[in-house]
Each structure stands twice: as structure tokens, then as C-alpha cells.
Coordinates of C-alpha atoms in Angstrom, one line a residue:
X1 CA -73.1 -37.1 -28.2
X2 CA -72.2 -39.6 -25.4
X3 CA -70.6 -38.8 -21.9
X4 CA -67.5 -40.9 -23.0
X5 CA -67.1 -38.7 -26.2
X6 CA -67.2 -35.5 -24.3
X7 CA -64.5 -36.9 -21.7
X8 CA -62.4 -37.8 -24.7
X9 CA -62.5 -34.5 -26.0
X10 CA -61.7 -32.8 -22.8
X11 CA -58.4 -35.2 -22.1
X12 CA -57.2 -34.3 -25.8
X13 CA -57.7 -30.5 -25.1
X14 CA -55.8 -30.9 -21.6
X15 CA -53.1 -32.9 -23.4
X16 CA -52.7 -30.0 -26.0
X17 CA -52.6 -27.2 -23.1
X18 CA -49.8 -29.1 -21.1
X19 CA -47.7 -29.5 -24.1
X20 CA -48.1 -25.8 -25.1
X21 CA -47.2 -24.7 -21.5
X22 CA -44.2 -27.0 -21.6
X23 CA -43.1 -25.6 -25.0
X24 CA -43.8 -21.9 -23.9
X25 CA -41.7 -22.8 -20.2
X26 CA -38.6 -24.3 -22.5
X27 CA -38.7 -21.2 -24.8
X28 CA -38.7 -19.0 -21.7
X29 CA -35.9 -20.6 -20.1
X30 CA -33.8 -20.3 -23.2
X31 CA -34.5 -16.8 -23.6
X32 CA -33.3 -16.2 -20.0
X33 CA -29.8 -17.2 -20.9
X34 CA -29.5 -13.9 -22.4
X35 CA -26.2 -13.8 -24.6
X36 CA -24.6 -17.2 -24.1
X37 CA -24.1 -19.2 -27.4
X38 CA -23.0 -22.7 -27.9
X39 CA -20.4 -23.3 -28.4
X40 CA -16.5 -22.5 -28.6
X41 CA -13.8 -25.3 -28.7
X42 CA -11.6 -25.7 -25.4
X43 CA -12.6 -25.8 -21.9
X44 CA -11.7 -22.8 -19.6
X45 CA -13.3 -23.3 -16.3
X46 CA -14.3 -20.5 -13.7
X47 CA -12.8 -21.4 -10.6
X48 CA -13.3 -18.2 -8.3
X49 CA -13.9 -14.6 -8.1
X50 CA -13.0 -11.4 -5.8
X51 CA -15.2 -10.4 -4.2
X52 CA -16.0 -13.9 -3.2
X53 CA -19.3 -15.4 -2.1
X54 CA -21.1 -13.2 1.0
X55 CA -18.1 -10.9 1.0
X56 CA -19.3 -7.1 1.8
X57 CA -19.0 -4.5 -0.3
X58 CA -19.5 -0.8 0.1
X59 CA -22.6 1.1 -0.9
X60 CA -21.0 4.2 -2.8
X61 CA -18.1 2.9 -4.1
X62 CA -17.5 1.2 -7.2
X63 CA -16.8 -2.7 -7.1
X64 CA -14.7 -4.2 -10.0
X65 CA -15.1 -7.9 -10.4
X66 CA -12.0 -10.2 -10.8
X67 CA -12.7 -13.9 -12.0
X68 CA -10.2 -16.6 -11.5
X69 CA -9.8 -18.9 -14.8
X70 CA -8.2 -22.2 -15.3
X71 CA -7.6 -23.5 -19.0
X72 CA -8.2 -27.1 -18.2
X73 CA -7.7 -28.0 -22.2
X74 CA -4.6 -29.4 -23.7
X75 CA -4.4 -26.4 -26.3
X76 CA -4.3 -22.5 -26.0
X77 CA -7.6 -21.2 -25.9
X78 CA -9.2 -18.4 -28.1
X79 CA -9.9 -14.9 -26.8
X80 CA -13.4 -15.1 -25.0
X81 CA -15.7 -12.7 -23.4
X82 CA -17.2 -13.0 -20.2
X83 CA -20.3 -10.8 -18.9
X84 CA -21.4 -10.2 -15.5
X85 CA -24.7 -9.1 -13.9
X86 CA -26.1 -7.8 -10.9
X87 CA -29.7 -8.4 -9.4
X88 CA -31.2 -7.6 -6.1
X89 CA -31.9 -10.5 -3.8
X90 CA -31.0 -14.2 -3.9
X91 CA -31.8 -15.3 -7.2
X92 CA -30.9 -18.3 -9.5
X93 CA -29.1 -17.8 -12.8
X94 CA -31.7 -17.3 -15.1
X95 CA -34.0 -15.2 -13.2
X96 CA -31.1 -12.9 -12.1
X97 CA -30.0 -12.1 -15.8
X98 CA -33.4 -11.2 -16.7
X99 CA -33.9 -8.9 -13.5
X100 CA -30.5 -7.5 -13.9
X101 CA -29.9 -4.1 -12.3
X102 CA -26.3 -3.9 -14.1
X103 CA -24.0 -5.4 -16.3
X104 CA -20.6 -5.5 -17.6
X105 CA -17.6 -7.4 -19.5
X106 CA -14.6 -9.0 -18.7
X107 CA -12.1 -9.5 -21.8
X108 CA -10.3 -12.9 -21.6
X109 CA -7.2 -13.0 -23.6
X110 CA -5.8 -16.3 -25.0
X111 CA -4.7 -18.5 -22.2
X112 CA -1.9 -21.3 -22.2
X113 CA -2.6 -24.9 -21.3
X114 CA -2.9 -25.3 -17.7
X115 CA -2.9 -21.8 -17.2
X116 CA -4.3 -19.9 -14.0
X117 CA -5.1 -16.4 -14.1
X118 CA -7.4 -13.4 -12.9
X119 CA -9.0 -10.9 -15.2
X120 CA -10.9 -8.0 -13.9
X121 CA -14.0 -6.2 -15.2
X122 CA -13.7 -3.3 -17.5
X123 CA -16.4 -1.3 -15.7
X124 CA -17.2 -1.1 -12.0
X125 CA -20.9 -1.9 -10.4
X126 CA -22.0 1.3 -8.6
X127 CA -24.5 0.0 -6.0
X128 CA -25.7 3.9 -5.4
X129 CA -26.8 3.2 -1.7
X130 CA -28.1 -0.7 -2.0
X131 CA -28.4 -2.0 1.5
X132 CA -29.1 -5.5 0.8
X133 CA -27.9 -8.7 -0.6
X134 CA -27.2 -8.8 -4.3
X135 CA -26.8 -11.8 -6.9
X136 CA -23.8 -11.7 -9.2
X137 CA -23.5 -13.7 -12.3
X138 CA -20.5 -14.7 -14.4
X139 CA -21.2 -16.0 -17.9
X140 CA -19.1 -16.7 -21.0
X141 CA -20.8 -15.2 -23.9
X142 CA -20.0 -18.7 -26.0
X143 CA -20.1 -21.8 -23.8
X144 CA -17.2 -24.1 -24.3
X145 CA -17.1 -27.7 -24.7
X146 CA -17.7 -28.0 -20.9
X147 CA -20.8 -25.6 -20.2
X148 CA -21.1 -26.9 -16.6
X149 CA -18.4 -24.5 -15.3
X150 CA -18.9 -21.6 -17.9
X151 CA -21.3 -19.9 -15.2
X152 CA -20.7 -18.7 -11.6
X153 CA -23.8 -17.7 -9.1
X154 CA -22.9 -16.0 -5.9
X155 CA -23.9 -13.7 -3.5
X156 CA -22.7 -10.4 -2.2
X157 CA -23.8 -7.8 0.8
X158 CA -24.1 -4.4 -0.2
X159 CA -23.9 -2.3 3.1
X160 CA -24.0 1.2 4.2
X161 CA -22.2 0.0 7.4
X162 CA -19.0 -0.9 5.1
X163 CA -16.1 -0.5 7.2
X164 CA -12.5 -0.4 5.3
X165 CA -9.2 1.4 6.0
X166 CA -6.9 1.8 2.9
X167 CA -3.3 2.9 2.7
X168 CA -1.9 5.1 0.1
X169 CA 0.6 2.8 -1.8
X170 CA 1.9 5.4 -3.9
X171 CA 4.2 7.0 -1.5
X172 CA 7.6 6.5 0.3
X173 CA 7.2 7.5 3.9
X174 CA 11.2 7.6 4.2
X175 CA 10.6 11.1 2.2
X176 CA 9.2 12.5 5.1
X177 CA 12.5 12.4 7.3
X178 CA 14.8 15.1 7.2
X179 CA 18.7 15.3 7.6
X180 CA 19.2 12.0 6.0
X181 CA 22.3 11.1 3.9
X182 CA 22.0 9.9 0.5
X183 CA 24.0 7.3 -1.4
X184 CA 23.2 7.2 -5.3
X185 CA 19.8 8.5 -4.6
X186 CA 19.4 6.1 -1.9
X187 CA 18.5 7.6 1.6
X188 CA 20.3 6.2 4.3
X189 CA 19.3 5.7 7.8
X190 CA 21.6 5.3 11.0
X191 CA 21.2 2.6 13.4
X192 CA 20.6 3.3 17.1
X193 CA 18.6 6.5 15.9
X194 CA 14.5 7.0 16.3
X195 CA 12.6 8.0 13.4
X196 CA 9.1 9.5 13.2
X197 CA 7.1 8.7 10.3
X198 CA 3.7 9.8 9.0
X199 CA 1.7 7.8 6.3
X200 CA -1.3 8.5 4.4
X201 CA -4.6 6.4 4.0
X202 CA -8.2 6.5 3.4
X203 CA -11.1 5.5 6.1
X204 CA -14.6 4.5 5.0
X205 CA -16.8 4.4 8.1
X206 CA -20.0 5.4 8.6
X207 CA -21.3 7.9 11.4
X208 CA -22.2 4.9 13.8
X209 CA -19.2 2.7 12.9
X210 CA -16.3 2.2 15.1
X211 CA -12.7 0.6 14.3
X212 CA -10.2 -0.4 16.8
X213 CA -7.1 -1.1 14.9
X214 CA -3.6 -2.6 15.4
X215 CA -1.3 0.0 13.8
X216 CA 2.5 -0.5 13.6
X217 CA 5.5 -1.9 11.5
X218 CA 7.5 -5.1 10.8
X219 CA 11.1 -5.0 10.1
X220 CA 12.0 -7.7 7.8
X221 CA 15.1 -9.0 6.1
X222 CA 15.4 -7.6 2.4
X223 CA 13.8 -10.7 0.7
X224 CA 11.2 -10.7 3.5
X225 CA 12.0 -14.4 4.6
X226 CA 12.5 -13.6 8.2
X227 CA 11.0 -10.9 10.5
X228 CA 13.5 -9.0 12.8
X229 CA 11.4 -6.8 14.8
X230 CA 7.9 -5.6 15.1
X231 CA 5.8 -2.6 17.0
X232 CA 2.3 -1.9 17.4
X233 CA 0.1 0.3 18.9
X234 CA -3.8 0.5 19.3
X235 CA -5.6 3.4 17.6
X236 CA -9.4 4.3 16.9
X237 CA -9.0 7.8 15.6
X238 CA -10.1 7.4 12.2
X239 CA -12.3 9.9 10.2
X240 CA -16.1 9.0 9.9
X241 CA -19.1 10.6 8.2
X242 CA -17.6 10.3 4.6
X243 CA -16.6 7.8 2.2
X244 CA -12.7 6.9 1.9
X245 CA -11.9 10.3 3.4
X246 CA -8.0 10.7 3.4
X247 CA -5.9 11.4 6.5
X248 CA -2.4 11.4 7.7
X249 CA -1.3 9.4 10.7
X250 CA 2.1 8.7 12.7
X251 CA 3.6 5.5 12.6
X252 CA 5.2 4.2 16.3
X253 CA 8.7 5.5 16.4
X254 CA 11.0 3.0 14.4
X255 CA 14.6 2.4 15.8
X256 CA 17.1 -0.5 14.9
X257 CA 20.4 -1.4 16.0
X258 CA 22.2 -3.1 13.1
X259 CA 23.2 -1.7 9.5
X260 CA 21.9 -3.3 6.5
X261 CA 19.2 -3.6 3.8
X262 CA 15.6 -4.1 5.1
X263 CA 12.1 -4.2 4.4
X264 CA 9.8 -2.1 6.3
X265 CA 6.0 -3.3 6.5
X266 CA 3.7 -1.0 8.0
X267 CA 0.1 -0.2 8.2
X268 CA -3.1 -1.9 9.8
X269 CA -2.1 -5.6 11.1
X270 CA -5.4 -6.2 13.0
X271 CA -8.6 -4.7 13.8
X272 CA -12.2 -5.2 15.5
X273 CA -15.2 -2.9 15.3
X274 CA -18.8 -2.2 15.5
X275 CA -20.6 -3.6 13.6
X276 CA -17.8 -4.9 11.7
X277 CA -14.0 -4.7 11.8
X278 CA -12.3 -3.9 8.7
X279 CA -13.9 -5.9 5.8
X280 CA -11.0 -5.6 3.5
X281 CA -7.5 -6.6 4.6
X282 CA -6.1 -6.7 1.1
X283 CA -5.2 -3.0 1.2
X284 CA -4.0 -2.6 4.9
X285 CA -0.6 -2.6 4.3
X286 CA 2.5 -1.3 2.4
X287 CA 6.1 -1.8 2.0
X288 CA 9.5 0.4 1.5
X289 CA 13.2 -0.7 1.3
X290 CA 15.2 1.0 3.6
X291 CA 18.9 1.1 4.0
X292 CA 20.9 1.5 7.4
X293 CA 24.3 2.7 7.3
X294 CA 25.7 4.4 10.3
X295 CA 29.1 5.4 8.8
X296 CA 30.3 8.8 10.2
X297 CA 32.9 11.0 8.5
X298 CA 33.4 14.3 10.1
X299 CA 36.1 16.5 8.4
X300 CA 37.8 19.9 8.9
X301 CA 37.5 21.4 5.4
X302 CA 39.4 24.9 5.9
X303 CA 40.8 27.0 8.5
X304 CA 41.0 31.0 7.2
X305 CA 41.2 34.5 8.6
X306 CA 37.8 35.6 9.4
X307 CA 38.1 39.2 8.1
X308 CA 39.5 37.9 4.8
X309 CA 39.7 34.2 3.9
X310 CA 42.0 34.6 1.2
X311 CA 44.8 36.3 3.5
X312 CA 47.3 34.1 4.8
X313 CA 47.8 36.5 8.2
X314 CA 45.5 36.5 10.9
X315 CA 44.2 39.7 12.8
X316 CA 44.6 39.6 16.5
X317 CA 41.3 40.0 18.5
X318 CA 38.1 38.5 18.9
X319 CA 36.6 36.2 16.3
X320 CA 39.3 36.4 14.0
X321 CA 39.9 32.6 13.2
X322 CA 37.1 30.7 11.3
X323 CA 37.0 26.7 10.9
X324 CA 34.6 25.1 8.6
X325 CA 33.6 21.4 9.4
X326 CA 31.4 19.0 7.2
X327 CA 29.7 15.7 7.9
X328 CA 30.6 13.5 5.0
X329 CA 29.0 10.3 6.6
X330 CA 25.6 8.7 6.8
X331 CA 24.7 9.7 10.4
X332 CA 24.1 12.7 12.5
X333 CA 26.9 13.5 15.2
X334 CA 25.3 14.8 18.2
X335 CA 26.9 16.9 21.2
X336 CA 30.6 16.9 20.2
X337 CA 33.5 19.6 20.5
X338 CA 35.9 21.1 18.0
X339 CA 39.0 22.3 19.9
X340 CA 41.6 25.1 18.5
X341 CA 45.0 25.4 20.4
X342 CA 47.0 28.5 19.5
X343 CA 50.6 28.4 20.5
X344 CA 53.8 30.3 20.0
X345 CA 57.5 29.7 19.9
X346 CA 57.9 31.3 23.5
X347 CA 55.7 28.4 24.9
X348 CA 52.4 30.4 25.4
X349 CA 49.5 28.4 24.4
X350 CA 45.6 28.9 24.6
X351 CA 42.9 26.5 24.1
X352 CA 39.3 27.3 22.9
X353 CA 36.3 24.7 22.3
X354 CA 33.4 25.0 19.9
X355 CA 30.4 23.0 21.2
X356 CA 28.3 21.6 18.4
X357 CA 25.1 20.3 19.4
X358 CA 24.5 18.3 16.3
X359 CA 25.9 17.9 12.4
X360 CA 23.5 16.1 10.1
X361 CA 24.8 14.3 6.9
X362 CA 25.7 16.7 4.3
X363 CA 25.7 19.5 6.5
X364 CA 28.7 21.9 7.3
X365 CA 29.3 24.2 10.4
X366 CA 31.4 27.1 10.8
X367 CA 33.0 27.7 14.3
X368 CA 35.0 31.0 15.0
X369 CA 37.4 31.7 17.7
X370 CA 39.5 34.4 19.1
X371 CA 43.3 35.2 18.2
X372 CA 44.6 35.6 21.5
X373 CA 48.4 35.5 20.8
X374 CA 50.4 37.5 18.4
X375 CA 53.7 37.2 16.8
X376 CA 55.3 35.9 13.4
X377 CA 55.6 32.1 14.5
X378 CA 51.9 31.4 15.6
X379 CA 50.8 27.7 15.6
X380 CA 47.2 26.8 15.1
X381 CA 45.9 23.3 15.6
X382 CA 42.3 22.2 15.2
X383 CA 41.1 18.9 16.6
X384 CA 38.0 16.7 16.5
X385 CA 37.3 14.0 19.1
X386 CA 38.4 10.3 17.9
X387 CA 36.2 8.1 16.4
X388 CA 35.1 6.1 19.6
X389 CA 34.0 9.3 21.4
X390 CA 31.4 10.5 18.9
X391 CA 27.7 10.4 20.2
X392 CA 25.3 9.3 17.4

């Protein structure tokens, strides 16, 4: 055999080996796109995600994935299923899917032409203490007519130093106030009156983390188009050493000088921290509708003999006259007097005063007076101050 013949056989062997290697690589690449099938009709595009690229997520709390989709086709789409995959480190799509540490599904219902909507995963991803960068893949189980936008690859930072303040949205902080009037079940506040309200929240702070937050409230008109007033205080007294530990905290004192219907927005409006400030601003605020109505209506309901309310005659002596008054209005009356003038036909007269420190809406108060005159023609006259003399 000649040298030339040996070289020719050697080239053929190398060519066959290269072809087999290319075929094996191609098959391996196909296998790595794990569950995607081609193809379905239409064109749904992946246009975003929450959390987004390089966002931080807590190492010991579940993260739910929300995908933003656009049906860019002219026809309604069929129901589809999207899978999500998580792997450690920064990896390309096929490698990440093959090395996934967790996976789940997002169900996509039919979408109208041109519709843009968000859909959230059925189950969450639990890092279980992972403290590094992870890669997340969104991928439709069936590719459509344009497969280039059927996959999304993005990175997240799972960290043990995740800092997050989360406000409790399932509470009405007005419920913490006492002595309010109600109209058809709606609590009514008074203008030029100070109110101290507390709210509930949850803090996720590591032992070495520090958060300095701007805590306060904003008063907006009812449809939240115009801010009317605002007040903030700096605070750093959040619980540490636990994951989303619950707490209660007082808001800055609230007061407003005009009646009306408003939206009160409250919570954390800004923060700085070490190593991070609040890393999720979407859960820092809550709002309630408040009604300020300062109508005042104090009435004298009854005057009767103290010894027996059903009697018509009063006995002479101490504490023999009782007068019942009520606050039928929407605001608390403070520091006012109820006067009783007793007179007879001979021109004798005595005036006594009952000092009332406050009378809240829907409250009643009984004042007791002495009967200092006697006879058959005694006149009793009870007086409250005029409207312009009330102290609110």
C-alpha cells in the first residue's frame, strides 16, 4: 500500500468522524429544548417579566413569576401553556433547561387580537437559601409562527441580604380610631382635629441590614388626581433577624382643615439602607377613603326629677334635677357648659352650670343639678351655648 492510499483513508476517517460529531451535537441541541414543540398557529410575544432582569429576590421566600404577553396576531389565540425553568449561575437557554433546579407552569388563556396582559405562575420558586445569581427561562411548550419571541432568558439575584418592607393591605386604619360618628356605615372624621392612626406591616431584614425609611401619608382628592397635603417622618425601627416579621407602627399625626371626601395614601414613600434600601417598592403603600364631615348637633333630650323620671313634681334639695344631652353630630364637642336657670313667680332665680369636658359623636351625658327653690310655679330652663361658641 502506498503512502498516498494511507493518507486518503485517513482523510475519509476524519470526515466521517466530523460528520458524526456534528450530527451528535445537533441531536443534543434539539434534546436540550426540553418540552417545546413546533408549532401552533398565531403569534404571542413575550415582552416582559416581573421580577425583571437583575432584580433581587429573597433567599427564603417564594417568588412567583409574572410574564407580560402581547397577542400580535390578527386572530384570537388558542389557550397555551408556558413553562419556567431556574438554574444556578448565568447560562444560555438550552444549558439552563438541562441543568434546571426547579420548574413550573404558567397557564395562558385565549387572548384577543392586540391584547397585552400579565399572567402569573401557578407555583412559586423557593430558593431555600441560594445566595447567588440565577437564570430564569420562560418558554412556550409549543412554539407559534414566530418562535423568536417565544423564549425569554433573564438573570435574577437571590440574596440573603434581601431588604423589603411590605404593608398590610387587608386592613382599614380608620378602624383604629374611637369616638367617630357613622353615616350609613361610613366613619366620619372632623376637620381641625388630630388623629393618631397605626398600621400593620412586615419587614424582611437580615441581622446586619439597615433600613432608613420615609414614613408618612399623603392626602389626595377622591379620584387621586391632586395631592392636597403630605407629611413624612424618618424611621429606622423595623424588626430584624427574621423573614417578613409582622409589626405595628404609628403614622405621623393626621389633621386637615376642610370637610370633604378624600383618599389617604400611607406607608413607606422612600428608603435608603445598607447594603440595600427597600428592594420592592410595589408593596410599600396602601390607601383608604376618608370622609371629613364636621357637622355638630348637641341636643337636650330630657329633663326629669332625679328621684323618679316618671314623676311630674321635683323634690327640693341636692341633685334633684337631671338633664340628658346627646351629641347627634359627626364631631366631638369639647369644653362646653350646660346651664340650668331655676326661677319662681316671686322673681327669685338661681343659675347652675354643668361643665362638660367632651362629648363624642353618638355619646350621651347626664348632668345633675340642685333644686334650690320651692313652690307651685317653678320654671326650669336649660341652655346650651350657641353654635358659634362650640369648641371642636
